[in-house]
Coordinates of C-alpha atoms in Angstrom, one line a residue:
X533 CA 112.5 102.5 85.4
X534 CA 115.4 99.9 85.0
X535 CA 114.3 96.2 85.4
X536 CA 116.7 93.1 86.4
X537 CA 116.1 89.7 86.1
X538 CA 117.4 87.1 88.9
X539 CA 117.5 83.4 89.8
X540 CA 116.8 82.7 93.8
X541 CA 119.8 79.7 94.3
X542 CA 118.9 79.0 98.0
X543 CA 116.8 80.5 100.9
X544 CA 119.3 80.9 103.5
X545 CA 117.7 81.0 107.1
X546 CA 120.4 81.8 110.7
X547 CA 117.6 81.2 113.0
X548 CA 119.9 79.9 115.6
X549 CA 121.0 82.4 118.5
X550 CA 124.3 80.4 119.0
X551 CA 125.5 80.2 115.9
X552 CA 125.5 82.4 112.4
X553 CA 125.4 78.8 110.7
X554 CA 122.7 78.6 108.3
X555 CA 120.1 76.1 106.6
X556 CA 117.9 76.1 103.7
X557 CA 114.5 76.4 103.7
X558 CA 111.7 75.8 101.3
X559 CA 109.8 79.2 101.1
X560 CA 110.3 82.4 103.0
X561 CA 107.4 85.3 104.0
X562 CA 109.2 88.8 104.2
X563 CA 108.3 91.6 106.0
X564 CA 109.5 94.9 105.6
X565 CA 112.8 93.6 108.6
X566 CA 113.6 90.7 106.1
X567 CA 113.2 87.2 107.4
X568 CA 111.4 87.1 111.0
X569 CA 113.0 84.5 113.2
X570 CA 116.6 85.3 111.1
X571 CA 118.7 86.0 113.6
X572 CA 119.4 89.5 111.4
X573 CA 115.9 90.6 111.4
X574 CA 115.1 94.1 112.2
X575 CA 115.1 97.1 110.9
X576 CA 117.8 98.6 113.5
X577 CA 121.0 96.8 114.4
X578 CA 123.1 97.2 117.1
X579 CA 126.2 99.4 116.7
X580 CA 129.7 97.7 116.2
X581 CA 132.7 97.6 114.9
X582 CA 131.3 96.7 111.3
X583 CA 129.4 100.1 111.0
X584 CA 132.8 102.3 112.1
X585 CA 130.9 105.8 111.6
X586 CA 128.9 105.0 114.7
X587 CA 130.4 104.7 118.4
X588 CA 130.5 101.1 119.9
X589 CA 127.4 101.1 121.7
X590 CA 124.3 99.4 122.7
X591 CA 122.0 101.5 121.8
X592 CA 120.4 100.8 118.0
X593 CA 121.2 102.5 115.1
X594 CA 118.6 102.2 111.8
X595 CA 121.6 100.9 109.3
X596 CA 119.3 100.1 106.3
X597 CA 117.8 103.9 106.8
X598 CA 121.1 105.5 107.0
X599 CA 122.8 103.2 104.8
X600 CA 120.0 104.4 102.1
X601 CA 119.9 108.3 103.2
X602 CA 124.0 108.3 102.6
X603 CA 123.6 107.0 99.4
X604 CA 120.5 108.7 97.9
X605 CA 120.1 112.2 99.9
X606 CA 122.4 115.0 99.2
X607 CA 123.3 117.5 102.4

């Protein structure tokens, strides 16, 4: 198994429904989503125009699952 080292610069938290600005915090708990109260928490995300494969809708799609079976599962 390959290993990597890393240096956490900043926690980053967007917690703010108005606005994608963002402020530091002092410690995070992650669950399986990512941040909870991030405003990009969640294991599904809404279609958009940043995920062109799938029609505009409003409907969920589960990116980090299909972002993970297009790169690792062979069809």
């Amino acid at each position: 198994m390959k290993t990597a080292e890393a240096k956490v610069k900043a926690i980053l938290l967007a917690d703010d429904p108005e606005s994608f600005v963002t402020r530091r915090i002092p410690e995070v708990s992650l669950e399986f989503g990512g941040i909870p109260g991030d405003r990009h928490f969640g294991i599904t995300a809404p279609s958009d125009s940043r995920q062109p494969m799938y029609p505009r809708q409003k409907s969920s799609t589960d990116a980090r699952l299909q972002s993970y079976l297009k790169k690792n599962v062979k069809l």
